[in-house]
């Protein structure tokens, strides 16, 4: 089988589509399958096991997409099936190419383009569910109809959580027979069980500096925590357009001395940071199936998560908080400053026995990708 993977990002870019397109390309090619990858950007990691081609982001909008589409057409005609990792940037051209060459197309969704666009434009802080319930998606009627076209004309759609699947089936009119669930990888690392330590007080967050990550709330929560422990340190790993704004917010809150902006970390560096942190936190307005949270759990590290996430259905006993209520996250974090609460929560996480490897994931995808 010849598989074409169409993605918008690829390592060293950070994000689920980047990680999963790389890992699946490696898994598929290791089984003797012919794999090619098309992405945006030119500084991607290369691998001799599969062909990868990129489109420079320096090209202007419109021309960039046209070049991507032409590259995709060239590879699509030589492939048996196309796997794409979004609904619009890579998904729409993949669906059109699939129609032109009569190729099977599978779209894997792990985010929501319209909701993200709404929040990042500064129009309001709403959760993913609220975005649809309040009919805010209708403000992007052209993009909404393009996504509907892509999703309704693809062969199969893969979701990583029931949380997102339910929203899209309801609002995009998807047929149940073309919708599938494949949960993300979760490889338990049997990390060191860290007993409560009065001297180890680093709180860790990692991701992209975006409005939807709700980091201004995190900074306000952190300021309140410093009243209880002035030795706390908040480490923020990543990069993104909101970094400067967050630095100014930290200055205004007078917490700059206790905050470290780490920049973008490699997978190995992030793993070390997670292991050496006291607990991790993810206060986003919504998260579908966040890799950072899964990494923390795999390393048996306590984490406080937004309650607007698909992980709730998979790990119901974790500490979840309301992303629109500062006090909800503050009270949860305060609990973890208590020795007994911390130790009990970490023991609960260490008892999670669910396991799913990249090999397992590839097996599930190959069943869906089979063109016959």
CSV table of C-alpha atoms in Angstrom, one decimal:
chain,number,residue,atom,x,y,z
A,1,UNK,CA,0.0,0.0,0.0
A,2,UNK,CA,1.2,3.5,-0.9
A,3,UNK,CA,0.2,6.1,1.7
A,4,UNK,CA,0.3,9.9,1.3
A,5,UNK,CA,0.3,11.9,4.5
A,6,UNK,CA,-0.9,15.5,4.1
A,7,UNK,CA,-0.2,17.7,7.1
A,8,UNK,CA,0.1,21.4,7.9
A,9,UNK,CA,3.0,21.0,10.3
A,10,UNK,CA,5.8,18.5,10.9
A,11,UNK,CA,8.6,18.3,13.5
A,12,UNK,CA,10.4,20.4,14.6
A,13,UNK,CA,7.0,22.2,14.6
A,14,UNK,CA,5.1,21.5,17.9
A,15,UNK,CA,1.6,20.1,17.9
A,16,UNK,CA,-0.4,16.9,17.6
A,17,UNK,CA,-0.6,16.8,13.8
A,18,UNK,CA,3.2,17.2,13.6
A,19,UNK,CA,4.0,14.5,16.1
A,20,UNK,CA,1.4,12.0,14.8
A,21,UNK,CA,2.2,12.5,11.1
A,22,UNK,CA,5.9,11.8,11.9
A,23,UNK,CA,5.3,8.8,14.1
A,24,UNK,CA,2.8,7.2,11.7
A,25,UNK,CA,5.1,7.8,8.8
A,26,UNK,CA,7.9,6.0,10.7
A,27,UNK,CA,5.5,3.1,11.7
A,28,UNK,CA,4.1,2.6,8.2
A,29,UNK,CA,7.4,2.7,6.5
A,30,UNK,CA,8.9,0.3,9.0
A,31,UNK,CA,6.4,-2.3,7.8
A,32,UNK,CA,7.5,-2.0,4.2
A,33,UNK,CA,4.8,0.4,3.1
A,34,UNK,CA,5.6,3.3,0.7
A,35,UNK,CA,5.0,6.5,2.5
A,36,UNK,CA,5.3,10.1,1.3
A,37,UNK,CA,4.6,13.3,3.4
A,38,UNK,CA,3.6,16.8,2.3
A,39,UNK,CA,3.8,19.7,4.8
A,40,UNK,CA,4.2,23.4,5.1
A,41,UNK,CA,7.6,24.7,5.9
A,42,UNK,CA,11.1,23.7,4.8
A,43,UNK,CA,13.0,23.0,8.0
A,44,UNK,CA,11.3,19.7,8.7
A,45,UNK,CA,13.1,16.6,10.1
A,46,UNK,CA,14.1,14.3,7.3
A,47,UNK,CA,14.0,10.5,7.3
A,48,UNK,CA,15.4,8.2,4.6
A,49,UNK,CA,12.6,5.7,5.2
A,50,UNK,CA,10.0,7.9,3.5
A,51,UNK,CA,9.8,10.8,1.1
A,52,UNK,CA,8.9,14.2,2.6
A,53,UNK,CA,8.3,17.5,0.7
A,54,UNK,CA,7.5,20.9,2.1
A,55,UNK,CA,6.2,24.3,0.9
A,56,UNK,CA,8.0,27.3,2.1
A,57,UNK,CA,6.0,29.6,4.4
A,58,UNK,CA,7.7,32.5,2.8
A,59,UNK,CA,5.4,32.3,-0.1
A,60,UNK,CA,2.4,34.7,0.1
A,61,UNK,CA,-1.0,33.4,1.2
A,62,UNK,CA,-2.8,31.9,-1.8
A,63,UNK,CA,0.3,31.1,-3.8
A,64,UNK,CA,1.5,29.0,-0.8
A,65,UNK,CA,-1.7,27.0,-0.8
A,66,UNK,CA,-1.6,26.6,-4.6
A,67,UNK,CA,1.9,25.1,-4.5
A,68,UNK,CA,0.9,22.8,-1.7
A,69,UNK,CA,-2.1,21.6,-3.8
A,70,UNK,CA,0.1,21.0,-6.9
A,71,UNK,CA,2.6,19.0,-4.8
A,72,UNK,CA,-0.3,17.0,-3.3
A,73,UNK,CA,-1.8,16.3,-6.7
A,74,UNK,CA,1.6,14.9,-7.9
A,75,UNK,CA,1.9,12.5,-5.0
A,76,UNK,CA,-1.8,11.6,-4.8
A,77,UNK,CA,-1.9,10.1,-8.3
A,78,UNK,CA,0.9,7.7,-7.2
A,79,UNK,CA,-0.7,6.8,-3.9
A,80,UNK,CA,-3.4,4.4,-2.9
A,81,UNK,CA,-4.8,6.4,0.0
A,82,UNK,CA,-4.4,9.8,1.6
A,83,UNK,CA,-4.3,10.5,5.3
A,84,UNK,CA,-4.6,14.1,6.3
A,85,UNK,CA,-4.5,15.8,9.7
A,86,UNK,CA,-6.9,18.8,9.5
A,87,UNK,CA,-10.1,19.7,7.8
A,88,UNK,CA,-9.1,22.8,5.7
A,89,UNK,CA,-5.4,23.6,5.1
A,90,UNK,CA,-4.4,20.0,4.2
A,91,UNK,CA,-7.8,18.3,4.3
A,92,UNK,CA,-9.6,20.3,1.6
A,93,UNK,CA,-6.9,19.9,-1.0
A,94,UNK,CA,-6.6,16.2,-0.1
A,95,UNK,CA,-10.3,15.7,-0.6
A,96,UNK,CA,-10.2,17.4,-4.0
A,97,UNK,CA,-7.2,15.3,-5.0
A,98,UNK,CA,-9.0,12.2,-3.8
A,99,UNK,CA,-12.0,13.0,-6.0
A,100,UNK,CA,-9.8,13.8,-9.1
A,101,UNK,CA,-7.8,10.5,-8.9
A,102,UNK,CA,-10.5,8.3,-7.2
A,103,UNK,CA,-8.3,7.8,-4.1
A,104,UNK,CA,-9.5,7.0,-0.6
A,105,UNK,CA,-9.2,9.9,1.8
A,106,UNK,CA,-9.1,9.7,5.6
A,107,UNK,CA,-9.2,12.9,7.7
A,108,UNK,CA,-8.0,12.8,11.3
A,109,UNK,CA,-9.2,15.7,13.5
A,110,UNK,CA,-7.6,16.7,16.8
A,111,UNK,CA,-8.5,20.4,16.9
A,112,UNK,CA,-11.1,22.9,15.7
A,113,UNK,CA,-10.0,25.5,13.2
A,114,UNK,CA,-13.0,27.7,13.4
A,115,UNK,CA,-13.1,27.9,17.2
A,116,UNK,CA,-9.4,28.6,17.4
A,117,UNK,CA,-9.7,31.3,14.8
A,118,UNK,CA,-12.5,32.9,16.8
A,119,UNK,CA,-10.7,33.0,20.1
A,120,UNK,CA,-7.3,34.0,18.6
A,121,UNK,CA,-9.0,37.0,16.8
A,122,UNK,CA,-9.9,38.3,20.3
A,123,UNK,CA,-13.6,38.1,19.7
A,124,UNK,CA,-14.3,36.3,23.0
A,125,UNK,CA,-13.1,33.7,25.4
A,126,UNK,CA,-15.5,30.8,24.9
A,127,UNK,CA,-15.1,27.0,25.2
A,128,UNK,CA,-15.3,24.8,22.1
A,129,UNK,CA,-18.8,23.6,23.1
A,130,UNK,CA,-20.0,27.2,23.7
A,131,UNK,CA,-18.7,28.2,20.3
A,132,UNK,CA,-21.2,26.0,18.7
A,133,UNK,CA,-24.0,26.2,21.2
A,134,UNK,CA,-24.0,30.0,20.8
A,135,UNK,CA,-23.9,29.6,17.0
A,136,UNK,CA,-20.7,31.6,16.7
A,137,UNK,CA,-19.5,29.3,14.0
A,138,UNK,CA,-22.0,31.0,11.7
A,139,UNK,CA,-19.9,34.1,11.7
A,140,UNK,CA,-17.4,32.1,9.5
A,141,UNK,CA,-20.1,30.9,7.0
A,142,UNK,CA,-17.8,30.5,4.0
A,143,UNK,CA,-15.1,28.6,6.0
A,144,UNK,CA,-17.8,26.6,7.7
A,145,UNK,CA,-19.2,25.5,4.4
A,146,UNK,CA,-15.8,24.6,3.0
A,147,UNK,CA,-15.1,22.4,6.1
A,148,UNK,CA,-18.5,20.8,5.7
A,149,UNK,CA,-17.7,20.1,2.0
A,150,UNK,CA,-14.3,18.5,3.0
A,151,UNK,CA,-15.8,16.4,5.8
A,152,UNK,CA,-18.9,15.2,3.9
A,153,UNK,CA,-16.8,14.3,0.8
A,154,UNK,CA,-14.0,12.4,2.6
A,155,UNK,CA,-14.3,8.6,3.0
A,156,UNK,CA,-13.7,8.4,6.7
A,157,UNK,CA,-13.1,10.8,9.6
A,158,UNK,CA,-11.1,9.9,12.7
A,159,UNK,CA,-11.7,11.6,16.0
A,160,UNK,CA,-9.5,11.1,19.1
A,161,UNK,CA,-12.3,11.7,21.7
A,162,UNK,CA,-16.1,11.4,22.0
A,163,UNK,CA,-16.0,15.0,23.2
A,164,UNK,CA,-15.1,16.4,19.8
A,165,UNK,CA,-16.8,13.6,17.8
A,166,UNK,CA,-20.2,14.5,19.4
A,167,UNK,CA,-19.8,18.2,18.5
A,168,UNK,CA,-18.9,17.6,14.9
A,169,UNK,CA,-21.6,15.0,14.3
A,170,UNK,CA,-24.1,17.4,15.6
A,171,UNK,CA,-23.0,20.6,13.9
A,172,UNK,CA,-21.4,19.4,10.7
A,173,UNK,CA,-24.0,16.8,9.8
A,174,UNK,CA,-21.6,13.8,9.6
A,175,UNK,CA,-22.9,10.4,8.8
A,176,UNK,CA,-22.2,7.9,11.7
A,177,UNK,CA,-21.0,5.2,9.3
A,178,UNK,CA,-18.0,7.3,8.2
A,179,UNK,CA,-17.0,8.4,11.7
A,180,UNK,CA,-14.4,6.5,13.7
A,181,UNK,CA,-12.7,6.8,17.1
A,182,UNK,CA,-8.9,6.2,17.6
A,183,UNK,CA,-7.6,7.5,20.9
A,184,UNK,CA,-4.1,9.0,21.1
A,185,UNK,CA,-1.0,7.1,22.2
A,186,UNK,CA,-0.4,6.6,25.9
A,187,UNK,CA,2.8,4.9,26.8
A,188,UNK,CA,3.3,4.6,30.6
A,189,UNK,CA,6.9,5.3,31.5
A,190,UNK,CA,6.8,4.1,35.1
A,191,UNK,CA,8.3,7.4,36.2
A,192,UNK,CA,9.8,8.0,39.6
A,193,UNK,CA,7.1,8.4,42.3
A,194,UNK,CA,7.9,11.8,43.7
A,195,UNK,CA,7.0,12.2,47.3
A,196,UNK,CA,5.9,15.7,48.5
A,197,UNK,CA,9.0,17.9,48.9
A,198,UNK,CA,8.9,21.3,50.5
A,199,UNK,CA,12.0,22.3,48.5
A,200,UNK,CA,10.7,21.2,45.0
A,201,UNK,CA,8.1,23.7,43.9
A,202,UNK,CA,8.1,24.1,40.2
A,203,UNK,CA,4.8,24.3,38.4
A,204,UNK,CA,5.1,23.5,34.7
A,205,UNK,CA,3.0,24.4,31.6
A,206,UNK,CA,4.0,23.6,28.0
A,207,UNK,CA,2.4,24.4,24.7
A,208,UNK,CA,1.9,27.3,22.3
A,209,UNK,CA,1.4,30.8,23.7
A,210,UNK,CA,-2.1,31.4,22.4
A,211,UNK,CA,-5.2,33.1,23.8
A,212,UNK,CA,-7.1,29.8,23.9
A,213,UNK,CA,-4.5,28.5,26.3
A,214,UNK,CA,-5.9,30.8,29.0
A,215,UNK,CA,-2.5,31.7,30.4
A,216,UNK,CA,-3.6,35.1,31.8
A,217,UNK,CA,-5.8,33.1,34.2
A,218,UNK,CA,-2.9,30.9,35.1
A,219,UNK,CA,-0.7,33.9,36.0
A,220,UNK,CA,-3.5,35.3,38.3
A,221,UNK,CA,-3.8,31.9,40.0
A,222,UNK,CA,-0.1,31.7,40.4
A,223,UNK,CA,0.0,35.2,42.1
A,224,UNK,CA,-2.5,34.0,44.6
A,225,UNK,CA,-0.5,30.8,45.3
A,226,UNK,CA,2.6,32.8,46.1
A,227,UNK,CA,0.8,34.1,49.2
A,228,UNK,CA,0.9,30.5,50.5
A,229,UNK,CA,4.4,29.7,49.3
A,230,UNK,CA,6.7,32.5,48.1
A,231,UNK,CA,9.2,29.9,46.8
A,232,UNK,CA,7.0,28.6,44.0
A,233,UNK,CA,8.3,28.9,40.4
A,234,UNK,CA,6.1,28.8,37.3
A,235,UNK,CA,7.9,27.5,34.2
A,236,UNK,CA,6.3,28.2,30.8
A,237,UNK,CA,7.7,26.1,27.9
A,238,UNK,CA,7.0,27.0,24.3
A,239,UNK,CA,6.6,29.9,22.0
A,240,UNK,CA,3.8,31.8,20.2
A,241,UNK,CA,2.2,35.1,19.5
A,242,UNK,CA,1.0,35.8,23.1
A,243,UNK,CA,4.4,35.5,24.7
A,244,UNK,CA,5.0,39.3,24.9
A,245,UNK,CA,1.5,40.0,26.3
A,246,UNK,CA,2.1,37.4,29.0
A,247,UNK,CA,5.4,38.9,29.9
A,248,UNK,CA,3.7,42.3,30.4
A,249,UNK,CA,0.9,40.6,32.4
A,250,UNK,CA,3.6,39.0,34.6
A,251,UNK,CA,5.2,42.4,35.1
A,252,UNK,CA,1.8,44.0,36.0
A,253,UNK,CA,1.1,41.2,38.5
A,254,UNK,CA,4.6,41.6,40.0
A,255,UNK,CA,5.4,37.9,39.6
A,256,UNK,CA,8.2,38.2,37.1
A,257,UNK,CA,10.9,37.0,39.5
A,258,UNK,CA,9.0,33.7,40.0
A,259,UNK,CA,8.3,33.0,36.3
A,260,UNK,CA,10.6,31.4,33.8
A,261,UNK,CA,9.9,31.5,30.0
A,262,UNK,CA,11.8,28.4,28.8
A,263,UNK,CA,11.3,28.7,25.0
A,264,UNK,CA,10.6,25.7,22.8
A,265,UNK,CA,11.9,22.5,24.2
A,266,UNK,CA,12.8,19.2,22.5
A,267,UNK,CA,10.8,16.1,23.4
A,268,UNK,CA,13.7,14.9,25.6
A,269,UNK,CA,14.1,18.3,27.3
A,270,UNK,CA,10.4,18.5,28.0
A,271,UNK,CA,10.4,15.0,29.5
A,272,UNK,CA,13.1,16.1,31.9
A,273,UNK,CA,11.2,19.2,32.9
A,274,UNK,CA,8.1,17.2,33.6
A,275,UNK,CA,10.0,14.7,35.8
A,276,UNK,CA,11.6,17.5,37.7
A,277,UNK,CA,8.5,19.6,38.2
A,278,UNK,CA,6.2,19.5,41.3
A,279,UNK,CA,3.0,19.4,39.3
A,280,UNK,CA,1.8,20.4,35.8
A,281,UNK,CA,-1.2,22.5,34.8
A,282,UNK,CA,-3.2,23.0,31.7
A,283,UNK,CA,-6.0,25.7,32.0
A,284,UNK,CA,-7.0,26.0,28.3
A,285,UNK,CA,-10.5,27.0,27.4
A,286,UNK,CA,-10.8,23.6,25.7
A,287,UNK,CA,-8.4,20.8,24.9
A,288,UNK,CA,-9.4,17.7,22.8
A,289,UNK,CA,-6.7,15.2,23.7
A,290,UNK,CA,-3.6,17.2,24.7
A,291,UNK,CA,-0.3,15.5,24.3
A,292,UNK,CA,1.3,17.5,27.2
A,293,UNK,CA,-1.3,16.1,29.6
A,294,UNK,CA,-0.8,12.6,28.3
A,295,UNK,CA,3.0,12.9,28.7
A,296,UNK,CA,2.5,14.1,32.3
A,297,UNK,CA,0.3,11.1,33.1
A,298,UNK,CA,2.6,8.7,31.4
A,299,UNK,CA,5.4,9.9,33.7
A,300,UNK,CA,3.1,9.7,36.7
A,301,UNK,CA,3.2,13.5,37.3
A,302,UNK,CA,0.2,15.2,39.0
A,303,UNK,CA,-1.6,17.6,36.7
A,304,UNK,CA,-4.6,19.9,36.9
A,305,UNK,CA,-6.6,20.0,33.7
A,306,UNK,CA,-9.3,22.1,32.1
A,307,UNK,CA,-12.6,20.4,32.5
A,308,UNK,CA,-13.4,21.2,28.9
A,309,UNK,CA,-11.4,18.2,27.5
A,310,UNK,CA,-11.9,14.9,25.9
A,311,UNK,CA,-9.6,13.3,28.4
A,312,UNK,CA,-12.3,13.5,31.0
A,313,UNK,CA,-14.1,10.5,29.4
A,314,UNK,CA,-10.8,8.5,29.4
A,315,UNK,CA,-9.4,9.5,32.8
A,316,UNK,CA,-12.4,10.5,35.0
A,317,UNK,CA,-10.6,10.6,38.3
A,318,UNK,CA,-8.1,13.4,37.5
A,319,UNK,CA,-8.2,16.9,38.9
A,320,UNK,CA,-10.3,19.0,36.5
A,321,UNK,CA,-11.1,22.7,36.9
A,322,UNK,CA,-13.4,25.3,35.2
A,323,UNK,CA,-11.3,27.3,32.7
A,324,UNK,CA,-13.7,30.3,33.1
A,325,UNK,CA,-13.4,30.4,36.9
A,326,UNK,CA,-10.1,31.5,38.3
A,327,UNK,CA,-11.0,30.2,41.8
A,328,UNK,CA,-11.7,26.7,40.4
A,329,UNK,CA,-8.0,26.4,39.3
A,330,UNK,CA,-6.7,28.2,42.4
A,331,UNK,CA,-8.5,25.8,44.8
A,332,UNK,CA,-7.3,22.7,42.9
A,333,UNK,CA,-3.7,24.0,42.9
A,334,UNK,CA,-3.9,24.8,46.6
A,335,UNK,CA,-4.9,21.2,47.3
A,336,UNK,CA,-1.7,20.1,45.7
A,337,UNK,CA,0.3,22.2,48.1
A,338,UNK,CA,-1.0,20.0,50.9
A,339,UNK,CA,1.3,16.9,51.4
A,340,UNK,CA,-1.4,14.3,51.9
A,341,UNK,CA,-3.5,15.5,49.0
A,342,UNK,CA,-0.4,15.6,46.7
A,343,UNK,CA,0.7,12.0,47.7
A,344,UNK,CA,-2.8,10.6,47.3
A,345,UNK,CA,-3.3,12.2,43.9
A,346,UNK,CA,0.1,11.0,42.6
A,347,UNK,CA,-0.7,7.4,43.9
A,348,UNK,CA,-4.0,7.6,41.9
A,349,UNK,CA,-2.1,8.5,38.8
A,350,UNK,CA,0.5,5.8,39.3
A,351,UNK,CA,-2.3,3.2,39.4
A,352,UNK,CA,-3.5,4.1,35.9
A,353,UNK,CA,-2.8,1.0,33.8
A,354,UNK,CA,-4.1,2.0,30.3
A,355,UNK,CA,-1.4,1.5,27.6
A,356,UNK,CA,-1.4,2.3,23.9
A,357,UNK,CA,1.8,2.2,21.8
A,358,UNK,CA,2.6,3.8,18.4
A,359,UNK,CA,2.5,0.3,17.0
A,360,UNK,CA,-1.0,-0.2,18.3
A,361,UNK,CA,-2.0,3.2,16.8
A,362,UNK,CA,-0.6,2.3,13.4
A,363,UNK,CA,-2.5,-1.0,13.5
A,364,UNK,CA,-5.8,0.9,14.0
A,365,UNK,CA,-5.1,3.3,11.3
A,366,UNK,CA,-4.1,0.7,8.8
A,367,UNK,CA,-7.5,-1.0,9.2
A,368,UNK,CA,-9.2,2.2,8.3
A,369,UNK,CA,-6.8,3.2,5.5
A,370,UNK,CA,-7.1,-0.1,3.7
A,371,UNK,CA,-8.3,1.0,0.2
A,372,UNK,CA,-10.1,-2.3,-0.5
